[in-house]
mmCIF file of C-alpha atoms in Angstrom:
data_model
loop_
_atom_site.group_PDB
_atom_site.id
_atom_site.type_symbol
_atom_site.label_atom_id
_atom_site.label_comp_id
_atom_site.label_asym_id
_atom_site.label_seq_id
_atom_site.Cartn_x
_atom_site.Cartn_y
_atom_site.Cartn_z
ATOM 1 C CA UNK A 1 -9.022 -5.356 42.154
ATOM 2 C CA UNK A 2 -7.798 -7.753 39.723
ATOM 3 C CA UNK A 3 -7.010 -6.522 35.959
ATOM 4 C CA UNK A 4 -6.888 -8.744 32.979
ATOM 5 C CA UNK A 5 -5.679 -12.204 33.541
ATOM 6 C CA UNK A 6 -4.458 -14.418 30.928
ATOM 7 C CA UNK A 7 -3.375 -17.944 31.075
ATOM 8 C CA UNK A 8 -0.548 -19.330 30.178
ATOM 9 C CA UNK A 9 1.646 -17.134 29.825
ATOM 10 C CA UNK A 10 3.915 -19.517 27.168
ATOM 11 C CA UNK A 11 2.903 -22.043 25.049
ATOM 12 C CA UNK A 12 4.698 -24.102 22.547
ATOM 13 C CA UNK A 13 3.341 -26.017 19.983
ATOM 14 C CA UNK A 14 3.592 -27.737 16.819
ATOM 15 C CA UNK A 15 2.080 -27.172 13.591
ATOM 16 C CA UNK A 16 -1.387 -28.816 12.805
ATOM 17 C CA UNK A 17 -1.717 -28.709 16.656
ATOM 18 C CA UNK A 18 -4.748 -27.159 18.432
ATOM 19 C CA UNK A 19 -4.719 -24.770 21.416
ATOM 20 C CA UNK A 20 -6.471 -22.787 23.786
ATOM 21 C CA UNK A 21 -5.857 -19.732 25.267
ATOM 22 C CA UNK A 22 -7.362 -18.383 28.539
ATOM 23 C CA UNK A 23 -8.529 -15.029 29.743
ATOM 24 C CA UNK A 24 -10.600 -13.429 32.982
ATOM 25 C CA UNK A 25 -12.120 -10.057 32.309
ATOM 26 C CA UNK A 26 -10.988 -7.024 35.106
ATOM 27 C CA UNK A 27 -13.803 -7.193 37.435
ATOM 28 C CA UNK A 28 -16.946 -5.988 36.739
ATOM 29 C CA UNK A 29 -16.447 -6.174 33.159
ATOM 30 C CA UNK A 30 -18.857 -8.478 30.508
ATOM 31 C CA UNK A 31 -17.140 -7.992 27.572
ATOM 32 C CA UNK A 32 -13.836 -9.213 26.147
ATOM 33 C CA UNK A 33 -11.635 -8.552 23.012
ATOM 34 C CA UNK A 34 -8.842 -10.564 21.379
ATOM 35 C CA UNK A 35 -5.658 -9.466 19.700
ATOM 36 C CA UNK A 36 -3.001 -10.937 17.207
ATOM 37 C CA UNK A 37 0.118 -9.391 18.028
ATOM 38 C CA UNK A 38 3.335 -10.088 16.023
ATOM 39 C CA UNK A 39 6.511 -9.647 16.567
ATOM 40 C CA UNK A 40 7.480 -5.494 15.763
ATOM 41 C CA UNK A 41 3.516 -5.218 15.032
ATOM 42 C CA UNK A 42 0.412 -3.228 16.739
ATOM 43 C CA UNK A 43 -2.457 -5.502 17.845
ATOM 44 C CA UNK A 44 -4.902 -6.840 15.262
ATOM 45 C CA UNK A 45 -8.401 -7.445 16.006
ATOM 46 C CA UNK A 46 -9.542 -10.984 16.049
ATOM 47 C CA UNK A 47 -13.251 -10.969 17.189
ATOM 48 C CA UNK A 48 -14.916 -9.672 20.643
ATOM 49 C CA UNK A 49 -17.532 -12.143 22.763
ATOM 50 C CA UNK A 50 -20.340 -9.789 24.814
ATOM 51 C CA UNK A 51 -23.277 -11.986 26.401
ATOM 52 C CA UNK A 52 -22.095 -15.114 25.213
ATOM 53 C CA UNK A 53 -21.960 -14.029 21.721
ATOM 54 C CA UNK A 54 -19.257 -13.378 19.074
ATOM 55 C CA UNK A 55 -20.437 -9.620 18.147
ATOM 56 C CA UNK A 56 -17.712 -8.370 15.776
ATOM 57 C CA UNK A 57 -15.251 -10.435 14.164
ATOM 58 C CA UNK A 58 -12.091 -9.193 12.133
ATOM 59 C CA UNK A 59 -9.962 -10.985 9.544
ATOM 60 C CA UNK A 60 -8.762 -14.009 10.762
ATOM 61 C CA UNK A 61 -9.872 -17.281 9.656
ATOM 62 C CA UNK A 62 -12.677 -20.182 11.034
ATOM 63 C CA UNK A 63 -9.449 -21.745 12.846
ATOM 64 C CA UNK A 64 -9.804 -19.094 14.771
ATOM 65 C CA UNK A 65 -13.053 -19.170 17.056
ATOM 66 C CA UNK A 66 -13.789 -18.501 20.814
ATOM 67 C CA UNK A 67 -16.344 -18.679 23.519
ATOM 68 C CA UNK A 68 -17.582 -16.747 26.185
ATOM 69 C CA UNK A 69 -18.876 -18.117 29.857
ATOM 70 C CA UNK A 70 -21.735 -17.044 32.209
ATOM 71 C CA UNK A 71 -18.903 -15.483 34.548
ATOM 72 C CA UNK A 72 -17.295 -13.161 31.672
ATOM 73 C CA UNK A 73 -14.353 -15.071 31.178
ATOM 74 C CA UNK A 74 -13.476 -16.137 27.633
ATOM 75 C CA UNK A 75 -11.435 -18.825 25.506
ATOM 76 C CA UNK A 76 -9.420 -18.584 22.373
ATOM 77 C CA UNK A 77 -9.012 -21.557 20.144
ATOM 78 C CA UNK A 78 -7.408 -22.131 17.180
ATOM 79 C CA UNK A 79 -7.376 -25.410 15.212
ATOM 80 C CA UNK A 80 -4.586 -26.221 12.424
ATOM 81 C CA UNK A 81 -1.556 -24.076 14.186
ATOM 82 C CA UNK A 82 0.564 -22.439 11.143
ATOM 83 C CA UNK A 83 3.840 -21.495 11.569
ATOM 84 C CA UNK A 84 2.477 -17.926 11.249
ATOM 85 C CA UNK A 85 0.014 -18.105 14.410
ATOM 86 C CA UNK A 86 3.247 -17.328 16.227
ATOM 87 C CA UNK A 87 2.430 -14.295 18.213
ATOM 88 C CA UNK A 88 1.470 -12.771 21.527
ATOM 89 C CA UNK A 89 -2.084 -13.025 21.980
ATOM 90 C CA UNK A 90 -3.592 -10.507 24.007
ATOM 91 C CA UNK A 91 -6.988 -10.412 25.870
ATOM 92 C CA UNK A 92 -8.963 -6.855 26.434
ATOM 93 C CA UNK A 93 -11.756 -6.335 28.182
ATOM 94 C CA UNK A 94 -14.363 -3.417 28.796
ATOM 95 C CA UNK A 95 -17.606 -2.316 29.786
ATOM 96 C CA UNK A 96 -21.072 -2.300 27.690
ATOM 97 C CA UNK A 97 -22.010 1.335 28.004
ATOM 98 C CA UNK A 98 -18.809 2.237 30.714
ATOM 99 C CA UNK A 99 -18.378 5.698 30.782
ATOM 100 C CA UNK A 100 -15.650 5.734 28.268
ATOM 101 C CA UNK A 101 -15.478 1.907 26.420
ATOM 102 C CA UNK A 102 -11.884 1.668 27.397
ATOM 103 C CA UNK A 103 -9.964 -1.565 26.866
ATOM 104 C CA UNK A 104 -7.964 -2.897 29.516
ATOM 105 C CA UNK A 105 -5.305 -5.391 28.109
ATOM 106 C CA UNK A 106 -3.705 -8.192 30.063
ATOM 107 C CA UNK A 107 -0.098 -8.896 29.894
ATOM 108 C CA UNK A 108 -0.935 -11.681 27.293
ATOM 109 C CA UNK A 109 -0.150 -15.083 26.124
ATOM 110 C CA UNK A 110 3.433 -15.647 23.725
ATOM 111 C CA UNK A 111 2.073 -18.827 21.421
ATOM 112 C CA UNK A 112 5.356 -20.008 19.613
ATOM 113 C CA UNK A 113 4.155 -22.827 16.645
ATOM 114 C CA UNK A 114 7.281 -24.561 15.664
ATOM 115 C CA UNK B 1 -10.100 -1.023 4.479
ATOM 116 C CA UNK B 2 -9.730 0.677 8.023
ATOM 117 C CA UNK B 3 -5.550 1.845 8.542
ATOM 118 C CA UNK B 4 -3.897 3.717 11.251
ATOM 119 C CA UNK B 5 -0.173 4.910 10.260
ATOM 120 C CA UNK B 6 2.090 5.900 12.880
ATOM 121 C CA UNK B 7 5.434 7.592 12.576
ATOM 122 C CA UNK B 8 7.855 7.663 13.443
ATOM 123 C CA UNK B 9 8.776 3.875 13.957
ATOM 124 C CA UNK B 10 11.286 4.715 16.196
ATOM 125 C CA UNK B 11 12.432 7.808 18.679
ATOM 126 C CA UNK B 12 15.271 8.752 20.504
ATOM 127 C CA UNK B 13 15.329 11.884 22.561
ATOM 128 C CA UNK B 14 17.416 13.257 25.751
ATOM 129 C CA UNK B 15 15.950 13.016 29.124
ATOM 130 C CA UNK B 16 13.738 16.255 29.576
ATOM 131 C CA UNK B 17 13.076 16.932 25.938
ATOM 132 C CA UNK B 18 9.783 16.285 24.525
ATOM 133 C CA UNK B 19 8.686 13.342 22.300
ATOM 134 C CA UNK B 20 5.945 13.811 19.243
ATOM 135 C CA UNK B 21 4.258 10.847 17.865
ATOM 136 C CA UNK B 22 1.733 11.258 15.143
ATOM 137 C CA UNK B 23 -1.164 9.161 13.725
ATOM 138 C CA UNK B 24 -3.314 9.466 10.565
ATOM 139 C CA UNK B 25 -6.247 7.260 10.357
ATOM 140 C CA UNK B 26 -8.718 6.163 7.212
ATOM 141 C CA UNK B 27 -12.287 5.679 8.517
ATOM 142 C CA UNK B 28 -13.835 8.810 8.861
ATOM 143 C CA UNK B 29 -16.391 6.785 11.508
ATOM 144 C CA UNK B 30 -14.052 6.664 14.094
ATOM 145 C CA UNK B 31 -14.226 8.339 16.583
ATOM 146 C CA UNK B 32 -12.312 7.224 19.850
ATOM 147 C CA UNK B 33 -8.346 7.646 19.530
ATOM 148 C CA UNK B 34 -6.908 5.760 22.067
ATOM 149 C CA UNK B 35 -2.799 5.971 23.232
ATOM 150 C CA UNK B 36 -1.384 2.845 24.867
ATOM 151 C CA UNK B 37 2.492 2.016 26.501
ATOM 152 C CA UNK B 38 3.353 -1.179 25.941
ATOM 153 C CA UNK B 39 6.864 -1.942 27.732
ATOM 154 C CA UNK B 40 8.811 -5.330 27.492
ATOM 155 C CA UNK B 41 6.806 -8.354 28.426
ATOM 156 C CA UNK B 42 3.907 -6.495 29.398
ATOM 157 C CA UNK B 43 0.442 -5.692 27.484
ATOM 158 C CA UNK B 44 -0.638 -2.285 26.012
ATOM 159 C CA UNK B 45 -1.850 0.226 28.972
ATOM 160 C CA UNK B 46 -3.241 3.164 28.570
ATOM 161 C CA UNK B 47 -2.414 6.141 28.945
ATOM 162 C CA UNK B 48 -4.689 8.863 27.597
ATOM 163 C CA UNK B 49 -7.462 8.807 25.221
ATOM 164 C CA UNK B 50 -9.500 11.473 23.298
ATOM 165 C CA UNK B 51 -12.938 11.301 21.622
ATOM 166 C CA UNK B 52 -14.106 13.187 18.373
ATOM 167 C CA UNK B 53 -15.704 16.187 20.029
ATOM 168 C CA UNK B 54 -12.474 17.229 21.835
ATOM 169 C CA UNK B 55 -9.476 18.869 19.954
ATOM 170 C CA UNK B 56 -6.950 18.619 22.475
ATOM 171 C CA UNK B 57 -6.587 16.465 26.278
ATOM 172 C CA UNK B 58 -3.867 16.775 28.325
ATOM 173 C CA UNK B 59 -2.860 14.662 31.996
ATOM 174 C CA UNK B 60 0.158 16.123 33.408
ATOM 175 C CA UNK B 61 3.263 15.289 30.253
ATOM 176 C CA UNK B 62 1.020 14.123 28.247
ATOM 177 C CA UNK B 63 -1.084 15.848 25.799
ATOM 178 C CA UNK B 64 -3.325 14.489 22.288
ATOM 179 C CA UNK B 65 -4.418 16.831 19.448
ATOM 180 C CA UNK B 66 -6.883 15.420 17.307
ATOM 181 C CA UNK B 67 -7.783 17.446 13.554
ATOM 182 C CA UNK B 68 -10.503 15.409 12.692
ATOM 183 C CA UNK B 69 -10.809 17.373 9.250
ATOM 184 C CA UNK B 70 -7.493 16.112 8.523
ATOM 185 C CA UNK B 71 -7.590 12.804 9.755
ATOM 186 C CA UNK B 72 -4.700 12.823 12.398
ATOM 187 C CA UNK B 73 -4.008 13.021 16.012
ATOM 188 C CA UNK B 74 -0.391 13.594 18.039
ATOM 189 C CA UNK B 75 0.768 12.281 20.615
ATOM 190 C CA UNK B 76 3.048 14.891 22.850
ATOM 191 C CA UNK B 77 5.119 13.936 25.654
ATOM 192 C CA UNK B 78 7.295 16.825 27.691
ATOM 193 C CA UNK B 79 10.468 16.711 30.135
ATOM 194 C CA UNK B 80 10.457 13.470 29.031
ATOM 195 C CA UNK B 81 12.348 10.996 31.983
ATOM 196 C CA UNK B 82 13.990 7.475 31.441
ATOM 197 C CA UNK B 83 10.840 5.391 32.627
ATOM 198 C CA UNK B 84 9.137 6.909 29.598
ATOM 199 C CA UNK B 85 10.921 4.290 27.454
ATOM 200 C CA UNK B 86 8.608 1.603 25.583
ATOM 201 C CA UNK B 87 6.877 0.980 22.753
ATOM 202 C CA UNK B 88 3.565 3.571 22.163
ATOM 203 C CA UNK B 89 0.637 2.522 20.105
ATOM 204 C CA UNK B 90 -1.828 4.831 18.688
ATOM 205 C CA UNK B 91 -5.586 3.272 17.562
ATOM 206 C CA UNK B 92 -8.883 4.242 16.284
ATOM 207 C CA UNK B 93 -12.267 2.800 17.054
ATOM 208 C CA UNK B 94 -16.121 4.130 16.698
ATOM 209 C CA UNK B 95 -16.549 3.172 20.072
ATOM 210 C CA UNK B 96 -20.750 4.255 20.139
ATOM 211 C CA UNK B 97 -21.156 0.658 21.460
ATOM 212 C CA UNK B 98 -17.743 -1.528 21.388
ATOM 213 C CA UNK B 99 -16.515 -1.458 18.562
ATOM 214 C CA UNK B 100 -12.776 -2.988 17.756
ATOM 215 C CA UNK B 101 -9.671 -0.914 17.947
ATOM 216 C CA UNK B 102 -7.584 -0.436 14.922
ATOM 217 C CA UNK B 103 -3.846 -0.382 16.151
ATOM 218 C CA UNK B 104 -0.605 1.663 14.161
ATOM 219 C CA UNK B 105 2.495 -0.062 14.328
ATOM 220 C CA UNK B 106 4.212 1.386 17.197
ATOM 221 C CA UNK B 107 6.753 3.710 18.065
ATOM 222 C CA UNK B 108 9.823 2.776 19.846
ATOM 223 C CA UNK B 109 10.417 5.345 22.661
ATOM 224 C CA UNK B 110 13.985 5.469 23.729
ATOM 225 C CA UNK B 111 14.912 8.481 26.395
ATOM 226 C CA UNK B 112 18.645 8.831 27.345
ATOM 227 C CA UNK B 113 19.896 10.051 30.539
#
């Protein structure tokens, strides 16, 4: 049973670039999360796709946006890289109405915007 | 708006002593305290969660106490071992349907031989 996959695992850009970040839910999950995680930092909440749909969103700017495909699976993009996008960007997913709503994280993606 | 604070930011205990990390959180709607181990390279797994109605959980070392009156929740570890080292992570979240997690900074875990 796969868990949380998350491609690549490095990127390196530039600033003003654009990029996208990849992530497949653990099986038999249908909703995904994304996290902001800098360096010495817990995760910050970025927004979290469910049928589709962006359902919650937290602070982070309209560079920021995603999508979410028919199979579950989900892309992060963000336009306009800034020097301080550099962080590890980190996928959860979970169940709508699972027993518990737990979060499963994959091993994430280290985005370095030089 | 919404804050978890975790302390201490770093820990260093012997191998076999026990390890306390504790939490306070602001937003008296949450109600799902998640604990996740987060070792180098690697994303945050968990490893034991309580929810509101519960004071106190515990899977083997590992125990959480949760004072909801007071806003804060504990993290215990015992006969701590070497593999224990990482980085833990408290968070809150009013999980009724999915609601977002709200992470504290971390704790460095360090357990000597």
């Amino acid at each position: 049973d796969a868990g949380v996959t998350q491609s690549p695992t490095h990127l390196i850009k530039t600033r003003g670039q654009q990029v996208t970040l990849r992530c497949s839910p653990k099986s038999g999950h249908d909703t995904v999360s994304w996290y902001q995680q800098a360096l010495g930092q817990g995760p910050q909440f970025i927004f979290q796709y469910y049928e589709e749909e962006e359902r919650q969103r937290g602070n982070f700017p309209d560079r920021f946006s995603g999508h979410q495909f028919p199979n579950y699976s989900s892309e992060l993009n963000v336009n306009a890289l800034l020097l301080g996008d550099s962080a590890l960007y980190l996928c959860a997913s979970s169940l709508v109405g699972g027993a518990k709503n737990i979060q499963y994280f994959g091993a994430g993606t280290r985005l370095s915007v030089l | 708006g919404e804050n978890v604070e975790q302390h201490p930011s770093t820990l260093s205990v012997q191998e076999g002593d026990s390890a306390v990390i504790k939490c306070t959180y602001s937003d008296s709607a949450s109600n799902y305290f998640p604990w996740y181990k987060q070792e180098l390279g690697k994303g945050p797994q968990l490893i034991i969660d309580i929810r509101s109605n519960v004071g106190e959980k515990k899977d083997q070392r590992i125990a959480v106490t949760l004072n909801k009156t007071a806003k804060h929740f504990s993290l215990h570890i015992t006969e701590t071992q070497p593999e224990d080292s990482a980085v833990y992570f408290c968070a809150a979240g009013s999980g009724g349907s999915q609601g977002n997690l709200i992470f504290g900074k971390g704790t460095k875990l360090s357990v000597k031989p």
